[in-house]
Short mmCIF file of C-alpha atoms and ligand atoms in Angstrom, two decimals:
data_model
loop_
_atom_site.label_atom_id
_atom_site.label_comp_id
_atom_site.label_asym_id
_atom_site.label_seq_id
_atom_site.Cartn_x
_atom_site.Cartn_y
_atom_site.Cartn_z
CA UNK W 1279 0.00 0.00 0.00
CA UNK W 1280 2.28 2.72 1.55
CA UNK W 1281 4.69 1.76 -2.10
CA UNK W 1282 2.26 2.80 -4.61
CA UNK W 1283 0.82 5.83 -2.49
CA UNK W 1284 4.54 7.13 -2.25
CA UNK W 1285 5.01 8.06 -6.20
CA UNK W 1286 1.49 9.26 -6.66
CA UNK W 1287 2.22 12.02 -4.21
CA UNK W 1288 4.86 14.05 -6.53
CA UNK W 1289 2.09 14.15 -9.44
CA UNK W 1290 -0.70 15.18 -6.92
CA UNK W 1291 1.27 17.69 -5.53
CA UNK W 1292 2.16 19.26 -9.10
CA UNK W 1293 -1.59 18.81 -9.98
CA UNK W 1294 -2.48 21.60 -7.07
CA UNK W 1295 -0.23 23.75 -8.02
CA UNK W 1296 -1.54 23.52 -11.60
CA UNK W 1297 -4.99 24.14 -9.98
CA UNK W 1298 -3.47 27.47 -8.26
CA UNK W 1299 -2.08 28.63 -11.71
CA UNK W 1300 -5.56 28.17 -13.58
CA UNK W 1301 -7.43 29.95 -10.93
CA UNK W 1302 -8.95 33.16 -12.50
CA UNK W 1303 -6.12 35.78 -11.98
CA UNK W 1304 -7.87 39.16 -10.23
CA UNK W 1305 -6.02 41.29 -11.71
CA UNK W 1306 -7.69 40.90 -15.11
CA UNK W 1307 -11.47 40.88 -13.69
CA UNK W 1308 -13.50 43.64 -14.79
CA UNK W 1309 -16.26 44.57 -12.43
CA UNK W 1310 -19.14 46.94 -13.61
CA UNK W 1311 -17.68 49.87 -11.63
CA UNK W 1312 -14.32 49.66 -13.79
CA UNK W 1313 -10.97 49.18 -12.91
CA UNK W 1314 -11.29 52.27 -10.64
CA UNK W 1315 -9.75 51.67 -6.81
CA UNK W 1316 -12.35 50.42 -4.27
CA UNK W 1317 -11.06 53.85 -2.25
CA UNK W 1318 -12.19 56.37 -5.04
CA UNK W 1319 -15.53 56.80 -6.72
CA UNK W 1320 -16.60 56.00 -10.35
CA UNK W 1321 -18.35 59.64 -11.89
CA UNK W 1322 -21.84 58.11 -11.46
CA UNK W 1323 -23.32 56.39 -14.25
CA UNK W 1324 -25.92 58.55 -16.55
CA UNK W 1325 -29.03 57.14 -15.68
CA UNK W 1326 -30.89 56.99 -19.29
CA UNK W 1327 -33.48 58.81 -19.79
CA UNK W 1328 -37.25 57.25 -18.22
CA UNK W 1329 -39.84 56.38 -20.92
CA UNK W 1330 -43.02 58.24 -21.52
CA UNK W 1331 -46.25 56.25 -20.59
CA UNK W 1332 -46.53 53.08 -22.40
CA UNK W 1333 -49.37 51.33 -21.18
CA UNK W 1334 -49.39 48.02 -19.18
CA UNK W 1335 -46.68 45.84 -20.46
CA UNK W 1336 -46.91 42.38 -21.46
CA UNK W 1337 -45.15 39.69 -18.11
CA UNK W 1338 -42.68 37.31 -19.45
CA UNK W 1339 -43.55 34.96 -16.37
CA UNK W 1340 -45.89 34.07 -14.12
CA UNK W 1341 -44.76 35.60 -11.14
CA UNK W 1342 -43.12 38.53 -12.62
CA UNK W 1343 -43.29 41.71 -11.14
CA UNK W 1344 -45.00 44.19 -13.45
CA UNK W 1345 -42.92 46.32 -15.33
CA UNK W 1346 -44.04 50.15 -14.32
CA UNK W 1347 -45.08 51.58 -17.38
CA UNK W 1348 -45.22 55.32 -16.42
CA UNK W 1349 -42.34 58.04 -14.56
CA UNK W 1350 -41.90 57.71 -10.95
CA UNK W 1351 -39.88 60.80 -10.65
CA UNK W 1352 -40.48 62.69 -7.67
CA UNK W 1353 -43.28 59.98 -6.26
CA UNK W 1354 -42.26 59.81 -2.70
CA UNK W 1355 -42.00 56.72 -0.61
CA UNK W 1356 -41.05 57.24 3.26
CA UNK W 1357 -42.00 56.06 6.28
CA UNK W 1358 -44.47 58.88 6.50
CA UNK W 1359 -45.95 58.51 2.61
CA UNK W 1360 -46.32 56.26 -0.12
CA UNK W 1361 -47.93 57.68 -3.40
CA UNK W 1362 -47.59 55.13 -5.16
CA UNK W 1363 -50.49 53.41 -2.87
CA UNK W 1364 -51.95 56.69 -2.96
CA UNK W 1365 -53.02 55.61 -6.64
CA UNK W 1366 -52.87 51.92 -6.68
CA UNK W 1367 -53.40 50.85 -3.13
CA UNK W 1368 -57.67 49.45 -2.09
CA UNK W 1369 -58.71 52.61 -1.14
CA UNK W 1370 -57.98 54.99 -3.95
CA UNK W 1371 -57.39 53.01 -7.17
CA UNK W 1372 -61.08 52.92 -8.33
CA UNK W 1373 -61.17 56.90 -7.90
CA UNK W 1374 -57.36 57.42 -9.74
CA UNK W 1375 -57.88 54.83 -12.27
CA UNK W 1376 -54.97 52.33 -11.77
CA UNK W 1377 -55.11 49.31 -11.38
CA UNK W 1378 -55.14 48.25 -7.68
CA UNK W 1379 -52.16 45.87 -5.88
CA UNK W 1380 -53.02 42.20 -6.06
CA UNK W 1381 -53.73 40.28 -2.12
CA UNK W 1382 -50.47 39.36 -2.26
CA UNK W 1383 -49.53 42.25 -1.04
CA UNK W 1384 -51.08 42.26 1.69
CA UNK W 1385 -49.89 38.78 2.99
CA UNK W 1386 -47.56 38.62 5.85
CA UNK W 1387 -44.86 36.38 5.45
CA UNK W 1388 -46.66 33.62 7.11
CA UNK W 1389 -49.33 33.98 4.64
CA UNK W 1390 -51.72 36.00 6.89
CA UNK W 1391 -53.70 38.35 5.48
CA UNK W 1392 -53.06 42.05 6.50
CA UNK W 1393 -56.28 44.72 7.23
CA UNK W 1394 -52.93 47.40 5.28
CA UNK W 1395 -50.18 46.94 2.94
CA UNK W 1396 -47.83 44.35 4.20
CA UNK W 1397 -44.08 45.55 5.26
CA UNK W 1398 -42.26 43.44 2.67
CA UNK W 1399 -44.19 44.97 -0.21
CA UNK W 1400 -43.96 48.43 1.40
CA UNK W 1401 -41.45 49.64 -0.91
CA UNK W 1402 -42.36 49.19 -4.51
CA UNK W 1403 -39.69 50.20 -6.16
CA UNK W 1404 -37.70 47.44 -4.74
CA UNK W 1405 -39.61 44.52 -7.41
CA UNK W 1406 -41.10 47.29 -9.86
CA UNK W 1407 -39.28 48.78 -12.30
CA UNK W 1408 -39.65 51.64 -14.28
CA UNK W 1409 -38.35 51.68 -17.87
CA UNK W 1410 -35.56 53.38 -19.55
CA UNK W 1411 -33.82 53.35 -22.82
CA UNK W 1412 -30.92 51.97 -21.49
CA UNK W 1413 -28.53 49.14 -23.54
CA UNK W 1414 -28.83 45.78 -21.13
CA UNK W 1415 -25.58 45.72 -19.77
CA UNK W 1416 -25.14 42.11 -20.11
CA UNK W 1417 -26.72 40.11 -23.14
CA UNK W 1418 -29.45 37.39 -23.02
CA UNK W 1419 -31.43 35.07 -24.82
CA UNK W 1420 -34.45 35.02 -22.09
CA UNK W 1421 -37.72 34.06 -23.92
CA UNK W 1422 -40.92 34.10 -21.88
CA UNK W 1423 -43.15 30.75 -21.18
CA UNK W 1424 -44.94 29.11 -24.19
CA UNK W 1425 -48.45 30.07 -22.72
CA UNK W 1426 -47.14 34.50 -22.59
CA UNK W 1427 -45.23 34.13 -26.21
C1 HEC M 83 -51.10 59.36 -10.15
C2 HEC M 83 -51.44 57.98 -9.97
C3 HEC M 83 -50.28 56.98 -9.94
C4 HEC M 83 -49.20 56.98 -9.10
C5 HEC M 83 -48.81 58.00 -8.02
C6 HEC M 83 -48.46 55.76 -9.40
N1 HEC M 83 -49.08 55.06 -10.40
FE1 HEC M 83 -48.54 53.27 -11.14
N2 HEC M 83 -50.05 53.33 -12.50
C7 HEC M 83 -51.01 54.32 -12.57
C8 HEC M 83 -51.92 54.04 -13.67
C9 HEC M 83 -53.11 54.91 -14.10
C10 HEC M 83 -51.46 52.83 -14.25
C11 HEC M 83 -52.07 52.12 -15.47
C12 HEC M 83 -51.34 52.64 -16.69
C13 HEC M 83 -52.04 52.29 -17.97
O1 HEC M 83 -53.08 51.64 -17.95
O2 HEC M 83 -51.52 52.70 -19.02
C14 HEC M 83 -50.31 52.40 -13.49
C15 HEC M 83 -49.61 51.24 -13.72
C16 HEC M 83 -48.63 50.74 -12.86
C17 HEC M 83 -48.06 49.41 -12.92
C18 HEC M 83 -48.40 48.32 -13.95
C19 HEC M 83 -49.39 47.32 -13.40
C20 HEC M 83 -49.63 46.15 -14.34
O3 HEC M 83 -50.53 45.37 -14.05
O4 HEC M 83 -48.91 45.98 -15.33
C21 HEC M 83 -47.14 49.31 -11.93
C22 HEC M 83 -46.28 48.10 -11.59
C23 HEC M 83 -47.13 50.56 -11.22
N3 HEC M 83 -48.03 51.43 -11.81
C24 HEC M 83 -46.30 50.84 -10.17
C25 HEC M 83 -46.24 52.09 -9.54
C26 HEC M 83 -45.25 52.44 -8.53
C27 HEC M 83 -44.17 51.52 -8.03
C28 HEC M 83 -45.51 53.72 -8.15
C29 HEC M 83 -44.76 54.57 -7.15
C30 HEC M 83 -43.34 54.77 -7.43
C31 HEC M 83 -46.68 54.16 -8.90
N4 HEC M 83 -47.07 53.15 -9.75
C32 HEC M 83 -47.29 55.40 -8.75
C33 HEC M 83 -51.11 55.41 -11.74
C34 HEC M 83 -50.20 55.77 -10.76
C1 HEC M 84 -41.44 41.95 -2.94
C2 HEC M 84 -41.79 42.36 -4.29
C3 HEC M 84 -42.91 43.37 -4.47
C4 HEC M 84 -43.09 44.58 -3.84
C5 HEC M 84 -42.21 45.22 -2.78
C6 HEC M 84 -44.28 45.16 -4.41
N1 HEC M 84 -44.80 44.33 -5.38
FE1 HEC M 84 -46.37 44.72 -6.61
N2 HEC M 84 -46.24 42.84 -7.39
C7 HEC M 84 -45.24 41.94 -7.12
C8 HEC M 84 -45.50 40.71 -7.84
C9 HEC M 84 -44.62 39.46 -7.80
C10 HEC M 84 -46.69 40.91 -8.58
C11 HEC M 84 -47.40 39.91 -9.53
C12 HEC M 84 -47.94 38.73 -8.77
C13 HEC M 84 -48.75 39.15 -7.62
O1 HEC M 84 -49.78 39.81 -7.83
O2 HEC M 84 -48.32 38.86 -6.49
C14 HEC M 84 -47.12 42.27 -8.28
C15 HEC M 84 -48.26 42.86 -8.82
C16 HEC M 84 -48.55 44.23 -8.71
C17 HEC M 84 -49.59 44.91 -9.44
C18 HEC M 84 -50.54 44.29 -10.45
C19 HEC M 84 -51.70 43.68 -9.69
C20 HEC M 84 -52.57 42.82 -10.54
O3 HEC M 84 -53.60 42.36 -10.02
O4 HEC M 84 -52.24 42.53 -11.70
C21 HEC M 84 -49.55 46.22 -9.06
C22 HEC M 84 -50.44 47.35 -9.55
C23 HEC M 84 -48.50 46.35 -8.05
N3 HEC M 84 -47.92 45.12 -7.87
C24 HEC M 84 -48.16 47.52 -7.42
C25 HEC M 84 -47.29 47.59 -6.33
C26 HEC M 84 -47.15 48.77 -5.47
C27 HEC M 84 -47.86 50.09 -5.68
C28 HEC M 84 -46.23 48.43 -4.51
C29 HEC M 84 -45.77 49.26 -3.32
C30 HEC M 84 -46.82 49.65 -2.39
C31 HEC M 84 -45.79 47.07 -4.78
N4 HEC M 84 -46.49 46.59 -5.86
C32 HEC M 84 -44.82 46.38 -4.05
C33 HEC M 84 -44.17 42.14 -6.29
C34 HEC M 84 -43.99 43.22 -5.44
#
């Protein structure tokens, strides 16, 4: 046994170190911010321009998010206010409109059913997205289920 283990251990050994060599080598990553220094600041990225209303957009998925499909600029959400649920929350949607936030957002985590707009979908902005004219930054071939085509 302790024969044949003895020889193996020389090509094993180079092996690692062939491992170590074919590891991705840092310096030649490039993250999104740049090459830039994590101790100075990118000039912040131009954030395209916001699309004019464009009507409800077509979901790619089931359980996607809808797209928002007007500006948000200047719409405030604080602990204090929310407009967008000033528009599409129970209460007021009829009256502005909109269309009104599905029950789900007013389940708790444990699936109970709120009397108000549950915490985790407090924040809107945080699954809904507004549009811009903005390249993708990375490409993809994403095509939506058969039954949304
Ligand atoms: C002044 C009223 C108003 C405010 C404020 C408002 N919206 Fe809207 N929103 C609308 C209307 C009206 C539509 C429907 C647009 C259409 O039919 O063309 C809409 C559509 C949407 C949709 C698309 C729903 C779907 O089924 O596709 C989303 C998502 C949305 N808004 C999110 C938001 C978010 C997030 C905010 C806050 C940042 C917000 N809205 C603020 C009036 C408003
Ligand atoms: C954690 C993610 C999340 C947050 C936060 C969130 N939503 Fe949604 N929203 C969704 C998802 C997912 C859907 C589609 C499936 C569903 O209805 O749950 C949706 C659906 C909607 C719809 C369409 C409802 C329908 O019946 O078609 C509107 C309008 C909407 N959201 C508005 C809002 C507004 C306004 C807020 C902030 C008060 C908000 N959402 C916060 C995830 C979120």
């Amino acid at each position: 046994m302790s024969i044949t283990a003895r020889p193996l251990l020389g090509p094993l050994l180079l092996a690692l170190a062939g491992l170590a060599v074919a590891a991705p080598d840092a310096g030649n990553l490039e993250a999104l911010r740049g090459s830039m220094h994590l101790d100075r600041d990118p000039a912040p990225a131009r954030i395209a321009d916001p699309l004019k209303d464009q009507g409800i957009q077509d979901r790619e998925y089931i359980h996607q998010p809808p797209l928002v499909p007007h500006q948000v600029r200047g719409y405030e959400v604080d602990l204090k206010v929310n407009q967008c649920l000033s528009c599409h929350g129970w209460k007021n949607a009829a009256d502005r409109n909109a269309p009104r936030v599905s029950p789900t957002h007013y389940e708790s985590r444990d699936g109970l059913t709120l009397s108000d707009i549950s915490p985790r979908r407090y924040f809107c902005l945080q699954c809904h997205v507004p549009q811009t004219g903005a390249k993708p930054l990375v490409e993809n071939t994403f095509t939506p289920v058969e039954s949304l085509r």
